[in-house]
């Protein structure tokens, strides 16, 4: 079975990209950052029940469902869940590419009663490439620049070691670059410029056979997205991460603006996993990429929820609102 990711990457590199070739990854790797809450809260009569969480079987079932839907190109998982689903043959005759989160830096640790997100991000890697290679040949490696020499050097050294390991094992990967979680003194425009320069400085010292397949970064506004995606469009494919759940309008506005300013990939976790209907929200995301406005997307999404007799988490009036400040730039 030809993987849709492979054909779409080829079209992008050959400058034959069309909106239908936009790559969407479902990031269901939250268990690499936290425990019991990772799969998300259960729904009681179509509403969140914040006192109870889905279990691992629920989480795996949602991965099976989204993979079989053919709405996504990549299913990103922890190594343990990838092993389970691969052994079950989920990806054998599927166009979806399985991918594994290869490191779990401290800034993704969402452990209850922990305090890690208030500290500088520190590198750490659980997954072993030789083992993961047996079940998948695509991984995610993440780094975080904190505008701190010591911590940034630690990140870059960990990334260099991973690249050497990946090269030796002929392992493909994409690179996630998080915004700092500590205060930097930078405004939003400056933050985008800082992250862009850090990325290009990091990639400049790599040969083509060391480089990531594509990037996964935070959307830091139109200027930052456009200048990075236009810097080396034939070789540098830029993708966006989803961040928090936000409103449905936030989800569609993010993918619309990112696409408008040059992104070719979206890798969303909570925006998909916490949606009332995961398949429907991704189907609507694709419609937005192909021309539907974000506001029209919200109306369509709510209309389809009503047809399915699914109660939305928020009224359509609230869901029409853009609440993420970077999307208002």
mmCIF file of C-alpha atoms in Angstrom:
data_model
loop_
_atom_site.group_PDB
_atom_site.id
_atom_site.type_symbol
_atom_site.label_atom_id
_atom_site.label_comp_id
_atom_site.label_asym_id
_atom_site.label_seq_id
_atom_site.Cartn_x
_atom_site.Cartn_y
_atom_site.Cartn_z
ATOM 1 C CA UNK A 1 0.000 0.000 0.000
ATOM 2 C CA UNK A 2 1.414 3.380 -1.054
ATOM 3 C CA UNK A 3 1.585 5.761 1.899
ATOM 4 C CA UNK A 4 -0.101 9.102 1.255
ATOM 5 C CA UNK A 5 2.715 10.870 3.118
ATOM 6 C CA UNK A 6 5.310 9.656 0.624
ATOM 7 C CA UNK A 7 3.346 10.778 -2.431
ATOM 8 C CA UNK A 8 2.491 14.155 -0.904
ATOM 9 C CA UNK A 9 6.094 14.859 0.126
ATOM 10 C CA UNK A 10 7.159 14.065 -3.429
ATOM 11 C CA UNK A 11 4.587 16.495 -4.852
ATOM 12 C CA UNK A 12 5.742 19.243 -2.502
ATOM 13 C CA UNK A 13 9.372 18.740 -3.482
ATOM 14 C CA UNK A 14 8.473 18.688 -7.184
ATOM 15 C CA UNK A 15 6.532 21.949 -6.768
ATOM 16 C CA UNK A 16 3.265 20.217 -7.679
ATOM 17 C CA UNK A 17 1.574 20.852 -4.345
ATOM 18 C CA UNK A 18 -2.164 21.499 -4.310
ATOM 19 C CA UNK A 19 -4.416 22.030 -1.267
ATOM 20 C CA UNK A 20 -5.578 18.384 -1.438
ATOM 21 C CA UNK A 21 -1.927 17.416 -0.834
ATOM 22 C CA UNK A 22 -1.863 19.112 2.579
ATOM 23 C CA UNK A 23 -0.504 16.645 5.152
ATOM 24 C CA UNK A 24 -2.390 16.080 8.404
ATOM 25 C CA UNK A 25 -1.019 14.105 11.338
ATOM 26 C CA UNK A 26 -3.060 12.985 14.314
ATOM 27 C CA UNK A 27 -0.767 13.413 17.319
ATOM 28 C CA UNK A 28 -1.910 10.778 19.784
ATOM 29 C CA UNK A 29 1.361 10.634 21.688
ATOM 30 C CA UNK A 30 0.187 12.409 24.843
ATOM 31 C CA UNK A 31 1.062 9.417 27.016
ATOM 32 C CA UNK A 32 4.724 10.314 26.465
ATOM 33 C CA UNK A 33 4.114 13.461 28.474
ATOM 34 C CA UNK A 34 1.626 12.370 31.102
ATOM 35 C CA UNK A 35 -0.148 9.436 32.650
ATOM 36 C CA UNK A 36 -3.820 8.849 33.390
ATOM 37 C CA UNK A 37 -5.167 12.110 31.803
ATOM 38 C CA UNK A 38 -3.311 11.546 28.496
ATOM 39 C CA UNK A 39 -6.183 9.896 26.538
ATOM 40 C CA UNK A 40 -8.494 12.755 27.507
ATOM 41 C CA UNK A 41 -11.651 13.025 29.645
ATOM 42 C CA UNK A 42 -14.630 10.766 29.094
ATOM 43 C CA UNK A 43 -17.825 12.182 27.705
ATOM 44 C CA UNK A 44 -21.037 11.838 29.697
ATOM 45 C CA UNK A 45 -24.095 12.493 27.577
ATOM 46 C CA UNK A 46 -21.821 14.145 24.992
ATOM 47 C CA UNK A 47 -20.115 16.427 27.530
ATOM 48 C CA UNK A 48 -16.712 16.202 29.151
ATOM 49 C CA UNK A 49 -16.600 14.485 32.519
ATOM 50 C CA UNK A 50 -13.473 15.987 34.032
ATOM 51 C CA UNK A 51 -13.549 13.558 36.942
ATOM 52 C CA UNK A 52 -13.035 10.505 34.741
ATOM 53 C CA UNK A 53 -10.566 9.807 31.965
ATOM 54 C CA UNK A 54 -10.564 7.405 29.064
ATOM 55 C CA UNK A 55 -8.345 4.379 29.516
ATOM 56 C CA UNK A 56 -5.676 2.947 27.232
ATOM 57 C CA UNK A 57 -8.132 0.766 25.318
ATOM 58 C CA UNK A 58 -10.220 3.871 24.547
ATOM 59 C CA UNK A 59 -7.096 5.686 23.357
ATOM 60 C CA UNK A 60 -6.045 2.802 21.115
ATOM 61 C CA UNK A 61 -9.541 2.547 19.683
ATOM 62 C CA UNK A 62 -9.493 6.215 18.700
ATOM 63 C CA UNK A 63 -6.158 5.588 16.920
ATOM 64 C CA UNK A 64 -7.701 2.678 15.035
ATOM 65 C CA UNK A 65 -10.733 4.766 14.107
ATOM 66 C CA UNK A 66 -8.742 7.718 12.798
ATOM 67 C CA UNK A 67 -6.339 5.488 10.886
ATOM 68 C CA UNK A 68 -9.196 3.632 9.189
ATOM 69 C CA UNK A 69 -10.950 6.918 8.366
ATOM 70 C CA UNK A 70 -8.223 7.736 5.794
ATOM 71 C CA UNK A 71 -8.570 11.402 6.740
ATOM 72 C CA UNK A 72 -5.035 11.598 8.086
ATOM 73 C CA UNK A 73 -1.600 10.864 6.635
ATOM 74 C CA UNK A 74 0.347 10.182 9.845
ATOM 75 C CA UNK A 75 -0.588 8.600 13.160
ATOM 76 C CA UNK A 76 1.892 9.757 15.798
ATOM 77 C CA UNK A 77 2.090 7.497 18.871
ATOM 78 C CA UNK A 78 4.243 6.432 21.772
ATOM 79 C CA UNK A 79 6.521 3.482 21.047
ATOM 80 C CA UNK A 80 4.429 1.159 23.194
ATOM 81 C CA UNK A 81 1.150 1.978 21.457
ATOM 82 C CA UNK A 82 2.796 1.826 18.025
ATOM 83 C CA UNK A 83 4.042 -1.655 18.849
ATOM 84 C CA UNK A 84 0.566 -2.796 19.885
ATOM 85 C CA UNK A 85 -1.198 -1.458 16.798
ATOM 86 C CA UNK A 86 1.519 -2.545 14.374
ATOM 87 C CA UNK A 87 1.419 -6.095 15.695
ATOM 88 C CA UNK A 88 -2.343 -6.043 15.124
ATOM 89 C CA UNK A 89 -1.686 -5.158 11.483
ATOM 90 C CA UNK A 90 -3.405 -1.777 11.553
ATOM 91 C CA UNK A 91 -0.952 -0.116 9.155
ATOM 92 C CA UNK A 92 -0.234 -3.108 6.906
ATOM 93 C CA UNK A 93 -2.811 -2.256 4.228
ATOM 94 C CA UNK A 94 -3.247 1.390 5.163
ATOM 95 C CA UNK A 95 -2.223 4.604 3.429
ATOM 96 C CA UNK A 96 -1.439 6.066 6.880
ATOM 97 C CA UNK A 97 2.178 6.169 8.047
ATOM 98 C CA UNK A 98 2.834 5.176 11.672
ATOM 99 C CA UNK A 99 5.214 7.480 13.535
ATOM 100 C CA UNK A 100 6.715 7.356 17.019
ATOM 101 C CA UNK A 101 7.680 10.157 19.408
ATOM 102 C CA UNK A 102 11.395 9.524 19.877
ATOM 103 C CA UNK A 103 12.090 11.817 22.808
ATOM 104 C CA UNK A 104 10.212 13.276 25.736
ATOM 105 C CA UNK A 105 11.828 16.519 26.806
ATOM 106 C CA UNK A 106 10.741 17.884 30.175
ATOM 107 C CA UNK A 107 8.522 20.594 28.690
ATOM 108 C CA UNK A 108 5.980 17.992 27.538
ATOM 109 C CA UNK A 109 5.715 16.439 31.013
ATOM 110 C CA UNK A 110 2.091 17.109 31.941
ATOM 111 C CA UNK A 111 2.234 14.982 35.060
ATOM 112 C CA UNK A 112 -0.399 15.819 37.677
ATOM 113 C CA UNK A 113 0.990 17.799 40.623
ATOM 114 C CA UNK A 114 4.293 18.215 38.779
ATOM 115 C CA UNK A 115 6.010 21.562 38.302
ATOM 116 C CA UNK A 116 8.131 20.844 35.236
ATOM 117 C CA UNK A 117 6.520 23.331 32.860
ATOM 118 C CA UNK A 118 7.775 26.245 34.958
ATOM 119 C CA UNK A 119 11.401 25.253 34.470
ATOM 120 C CA UNK A 120 13.771 25.390 31.503
ATOM 121 C CA UNK A 121 13.176 22.559 29.051
ATOM 122 C CA UNK A 122 15.666 19.715 29.493
ATOM 123 C CA UNK A 123 16.404 16.949 26.954
ATOM 124 C CA UNK A 124 15.494 13.335 27.627
ATOM 125 C CA UNK A 125 14.929 10.333 25.350
ATOM 126 C CA UNK A 126 13.046 7.140 26.233
ATOM 127 C CA UNK A 127 12.593 5.480 22.843
ATOM 128 C CA UNK A 128 15.349 3.381 21.259
ATOM 129 C CA UNK A 129 15.773 3.768 17.495
ATOM 130 C CA UNK A 130 16.871 0.173 16.863
ATOM 131 C CA UNK A 131 13.764 -1.130 18.593
ATOM 132 C CA UNK A 132 11.373 1.406 17.053
ATOM 133 C CA UNK A 133 12.786 0.752 13.566
ATOM 134 C CA UNK A 134 11.266 -2.747 13.760
ATOM 135 C CA UNK A 135 7.747 -1.306 13.867
ATOM 136 C CA UNK A 136 8.003 2.113 12.199
ATOM 137 C CA UNK A 137 10.465 4.097 10.102
ATOM 138 C CA UNK A 138 9.343 7.577 11.015
ATOM 139 C CA UNK A 139 9.885 9.372 14.289
ATOM 140 C CA UNK A 140 9.413 12.747 15.906
ATOM 141 C CA UNK A 141 12.313 14.420 17.689
ATOM 142 C CA UNK A 142 11.604 17.637 19.575
ATOM 143 C CA UNK A 143 13.857 20.442 20.754
ATOM 144 C CA UNK A 144 13.161 23.660 22.617
ATOM 145 C CA UNK A 145 15.173 26.858 22.466
ATOM 146 C CA UNK A 146 14.974 28.799 25.740
ATOM 147 C CA UNK A 147 17.256 31.776 25.011
ATOM 148 C CA UNK A 148 19.615 30.315 27.595
ATOM 149 C CA UNK A 149 23.074 29.205 26.470
ATOM 150 C CA UNK A 150 23.420 26.194 28.749
ATOM 151 C CA UNK A 151 19.963 24.736 28.115
ATOM 152 C CA UNK A 152 20.091 25.438 24.377
ATOM 153 C CA UNK A 153 23.466 23.705 24.102
ATOM 154 C CA UNK A 154 22.062 20.700 25.954
ATOM 155 C CA UNK A 155 19.189 20.528 23.453
ATOM 156 C CA UNK A 156 21.455 20.855 20.422
ATOM 157 C CA UNK A 157 23.874 18.231 21.697
ATOM 158 C CA UNK A 158 21.019 15.805 22.329
ATOM 159 C CA UNK A 159 19.707 16.495 18.811
ATOM 160 C CA UNK A 160 23.151 15.881 17.282
ATOM 161 C CA UNK A 161 23.400 12.536 19.072
ATOM 162 C CA UNK A 162 19.948 11.577 17.819
ATOM 163 C CA UNK A 163 20.848 12.513 14.229
ATOM 164 C CA UNK A 164 23.933 10.329 14.355
ATOM 165 C CA UNK A 165 21.829 7.458 15.684
ATOM 166 C CA UNK A 166 19.154 8.021 13.040
ATOM 167 C CA UNK A 167 21.741 8.141 10.241
ATOM 168 C CA UNK A 168 23.353 4.883 11.361
ATOM 169 C CA UNK A 169 19.971 3.146 11.455
ATOM 170 C CA UNK A 170 18.605 4.760 8.264
ATOM 171 C CA UNK A 171 15.721 6.118 10.282
ATOM 172 C CA UNK A 172 13.509 8.961 9.021
ATOM 173 C CA UNK A 173 12.319 11.696 11.345
ATOM 174 C CA UNK A 174 10.668 15.088 11.517
ATOM 175 C CA UNK A 175 11.741 17.861 13.851
ATOM 176 C CA UNK A 176 9.477 19.577 16.358
ATOM 177 C CA UNK A 177 10.612 22.954 17.675
ATOM 178 C CA UNK A 178 8.701 24.243 20.679
ATOM 179 C CA UNK A 179 8.482 27.849 21.793
ATOM 180 C CA UNK A 180 10.201 28.540 25.139
ATOM 181 C CA UNK A 181 8.056 27.779 28.171
ATOM 182 C CA UNK A 182 10.003 30.256 30.320
ATOM 183 C CA UNK A 183 9.984 34.040 30.013
ATOM 184 C CA UNK A 184 12.227 35.440 27.273
ATOM 185 C CA UNK A 185 11.359 39.143 27.289
ATOM 186 C CA UNK A 186 10.381 38.884 23.607
ATOM 187 C CA UNK A 187 7.110 40.055 22.107
ATOM 188 C CA UNK A 188 5.234 37.819 19.635
ATOM 189 C CA UNK A 189 6.969 39.210 16.535
ATOM 190 C CA UNK A 190 10.407 38.932 18.126
ATOM 191 C CA UNK A 191 9.653 35.403 19.334
ATOM 192 C CA UNK A 192 8.841 34.305 15.779
ATOM 193 C CA UNK A 193 12.075 35.830 14.512
ATOM 194 C CA UNK A 194 14.072 34.194 17.306
ATOM 195 C CA UNK A 195 12.631 30.727 16.642
ATOM 196 C CA UNK A 196 13.108 31.045 12.864
ATOM 197 C CA UNK A 197 16.756 32.008 13.259
ATOM 198 C CA UNK A 198 17.369 29.178 15.726
ATOM 199 C CA UNK A 199 15.871 26.677 13.276
ATOM 200 C CA UNK A 200 17.879 27.832 10.283
ATOM 201 C CA UNK A 201 21.080 27.999 12.312
ATOM 202 C CA UNK A 202 20.486 24.417 13.446
ATOM 203 C CA UNK A 203 19.777 23.063 9.961
ATOM 204 C CA UNK A 204 22.647 24.878 8.273
ATOM 205 C CA UNK A 205 25.224 22.462 9.673
ATOM 206 C CA UNK A 206 23.442 19.359 8.393
ATOM 207 C CA UNK A 207 23.881 17.522 5.099
ATOM 208 C CA UNK A 208 20.750 16.519 3.188
ATOM 209 C CA UNK A 209 20.844 12.941 4.485
ATOM 210 C CA UNK A 210 20.758 14.202 8.093
ATOM 211 C CA UNK A 211 17.913 16.650 7.749
ATOM 212 C CA UNK A 212 14.353 16.179 9.007
ATOM 213 C CA UNK A 213 11.616 15.254 6.561
ATOM 214 C CA UNK A 214 9.696 18.339 7.677
ATOM 215 C CA UNK A 215 9.293 20.711 10.636
ATOM 216 C CA UNK A 216 6.614 20.900 13.309
ATOM 217 C CA UNK A 217 6.545 24.339 14.929
ATOM 218 C CA UNK A 218 4.209 26.679 16.760
ATOM 219 C CA UNK A 219 2.387 29.259 14.663
ATOM 220 C CA UNK A 220 4.020 32.563 15.646
ATOM 221 C CA UNK A 221 2.040 34.785 13.320
ATOM 222 C CA UNK A 222 1.896 35.439 9.562
ATOM 223 C CA UNK A 223 5.268 37.192 9.281
ATOM 224 C CA UNK A 224 7.197 34.398 10.984
ATOM 225 C CA UNK A 225 5.411 31.632 9.081
ATOM 226 C CA UNK A 226 5.840 33.302 5.708
ATOM 227 C CA UNK A 227 9.525 34.152 6.116
ATOM 228 C CA UNK A 228 10.435 30.625 7.244
ATOM 229 C CA UNK A 229 8.348 28.769 4.655
ATOM 230 C CA UNK A 230 9.667 30.957 1.828
ATOM 231 C CA UNK A 231 13.341 30.772 2.860
ATOM 232 C CA UNK A 232 14.078 27.429 1.166
ATOM 233 C CA UNK A 233 10.717 26.145 -0.127
ATOM 234 C CA UNK A 234 12.190 23.331 -2.239
ATOM 235 C CA UNK A 235 13.955 21.687 0.691
ATOM 236 C CA UNK A 236 12.366 22.945 3.910
ATOM 237 C CA UNK A 237 8.779 21.789 4.495
ATOM 238 C CA UNK A 238 7.115 23.638 7.359
ATOM 239 C CA UNK A 239 4.349 22.196 9.505
ATOM 240 C CA UNK A 240 2.419 23.548 12.475
ATOM 241 C CA UNK A 241 1.531 22.081 15.843
ATOM 242 C CA UNK A 242 -1.917 22.532 17.288
ATOM 243 C CA UNK A 243 -1.332 23.618 20.871
ATOM 244 C CA UNK A 244 -4.336 23.645 23.222
ATOM 245 C CA UNK A 245 -7.906 22.711 22.361
ATOM 246 C CA UNK A 246 -9.201 26.283 22.024
ATOM 247 C CA UNK A 247 -12.461 26.915 20.204
ATOM 248 C CA UNK A 248 -13.444 25.225 16.977
ATOM 249 C CA UNK A 249 -12.837 28.578 15.253
ATOM 250 C CA UNK A 250 -9.317 28.607 16.689
ATOM 251 C CA UNK A 251 -8.673 25.204 15.126
ATOM 252 C CA UNK A 252 -9.879 26.180 11.675
ATOM 253 C CA UNK A 253 -8.359 29.666 11.766
ATOM 254 C CA UNK A 254 -4.985 28.185 12.696
ATOM 255 C CA UNK A 255 -4.887 25.726 9.826
ATOM 256 C CA UNK A 256 -6.266 28.328 7.407
ATOM 257 C CA UNK A 257 -3.672 30.980 8.260
ATOM 258 C CA UNK A 258 -0.803 28.524 8.460
ATOM 259 C CA UNK A 259 -1.666 27.184 5.014
ATOM 260 C CA UNK A 260 -2.067 30.713 3.628
ATOM 261 C CA UNK A 261 1.428 31.661 4.784
ATOM 262 C CA UNK A 262 3.204 28.565 3.546
ATOM 263 C CA UNK A 263 2.696 25.598 5.887
ATOM 264 C CA UNK A 264 2.176 22.243 4.163
ATOM 265 C CA UNK A 265 1.635 20.097 7.270
ATOM 266 C CA UNK A 266 -0.555 20.229 10.388
ATOM 267 C CA UNK A 267 0.119 18.007 13.383
ATOM 268 C CA UNK A 268 -2.736 18.401 15.847
ATOM 269 C CA UNK A 269 -3.178 16.564 19.133
ATOM 270 C CA UNK A 270 -5.704 18.070 21.527
ATOM 271 C CA UNK A 271 -7.572 19.889 18.767
ATOM 272 C CA UNK A 272 -8.459 16.461 17.345
ATOM 273 C CA UNK A 273 -8.491 14.252 20.432
ATOM 274 C CA UNK A 274 -10.734 16.571 22.467
ATOM 275 C CA UNK A 275 -13.191 17.307 19.660
ATOM 276 C CA UNK A 276 -16.800 16.180 19.906
ATOM 277 C CA UNK A 277 -16.305 14.169 16.700
ATOM 278 C CA UNK A 278 -12.686 13.500 15.735
ATOM 279 C CA UNK A 279 -13.372 12.368 12.186
ATOM 280 C CA UNK A 280 -15.678 15.299 11.502
ATOM 281 C CA UNK A 281 -13.244 17.927 12.732
ATOM 282 C CA UNK A 282 -10.446 16.578 10.515
ATOM 283 C CA UNK A 283 -12.795 16.355 7.519
ATOM 284 C CA UNK A 284 -13.734 20.000 8.089
ATOM 285 C CA UNK A 285 -10.059 20.942 8.490
ATOM 286 C CA UNK A 286 -9.441 19.568 5.006
ATOM 287 C CA UNK A 287 -12.375 21.582 3.641
ATOM 288 C CA UNK A 288 -10.900 24.732 5.198
ATOM 289 C CA UNK A 289 -7.501 24.030 3.620
ATOM 290 C CA UNK A 290 -9.228 23.696 0.250
ATOM 291 C CA UNK A 291 -10.973 27.053 0.508
ATOM 292 C CA UNK A 292 -13.750 27.112 3.094
ATOM 293 C CA UNK A 293 -13.410 30.014 5.555
ATOM 294 C CA UNK A 294 -12.812 29.252 9.217
ATOM 295 C CA UNK A 295 -16.194 30.764 10.114
ATOM 296 C CA UNK A 296 -17.952 28.651 7.491
ATOM 297 C CA UNK A 297 -16.093 25.679 8.917
ATOM 298 C CA UNK A 298 -17.540 26.303 12.380
ATOM 299 C CA UNK A 299 -21.061 26.551 10.958
ATOM 300 C CA UNK A 300 -20.609 23.365 8.946
ATOM 301 C CA UNK A 301 -19.134 21.515 11.920
ATOM 302 C CA UNK A 302 -21.998 22.482 14.234
ATOM 303 C CA UNK A 303 -24.574 21.632 11.589
ATOM 304 C CA UNK A 304 -23.089 18.157 11.199
ATOM 305 C CA UNK A 305 -22.978 17.663 14.974
ATOM 306 C CA UNK A 306 -26.666 18.510 15.109
ATOM 307 C CA UNK A 307 -27.423 16.009 12.336
ATOM 308 C CA UNK A 308 -25.538 13.347 14.282
ATOM 309 C CA UNK A 309 -27.345 14.346 17.480
ATOM 310 C CA UNK A 310 -24.061 15.147 19.214
ATOM 311 C CA UNK A 311 -24.218 17.953 21.758
ATOM 312 C CA UNK A 312 -21.400 20.485 21.211
ATOM 313 C CA UNK A 313 -19.153 21.456 24.104
ATOM 314 C CA UNK A 314 -19.892 25.131 23.499
ATOM 315 C CA UNK A 315 -22.639 27.093 21.798
ATOM 316 C CA UNK A 316 -22.004 28.014 18.192
ATOM 317 C CA UNK A 317 -21.733 31.665 19.197
ATOM 318 C CA UNK A 318 -18.905 30.872 21.612
ATOM 319 C CA UNK A 319 -17.316 28.468 19.147
ATOM 320 C CA UNK A 320 -17.193 31.200 16.483
ATOM 321 C CA UNK A 321 -14.820 33.236 18.629
ATOM 322 C CA UNK A 322 -11.067 33.443 18.046
ATOM 323 C CA UNK A 323 -9.499 33.178 21.494
ATOM 324 C CA UNK A 324 -5.824 32.608 20.690
ATOM 325 C CA UNK A 325 -4.102 35.989 20.461
ATOM 326 C CA UNK A 326 -1.551 34.942 17.827
ATOM 327 C CA UNK A 327 -4.407 34.200 15.422
ATOM 328 C CA UNK A 328 -5.548 37.814 15.628
ATOM 329 C CA UNK A 329 -2.292 39.167 14.133
#
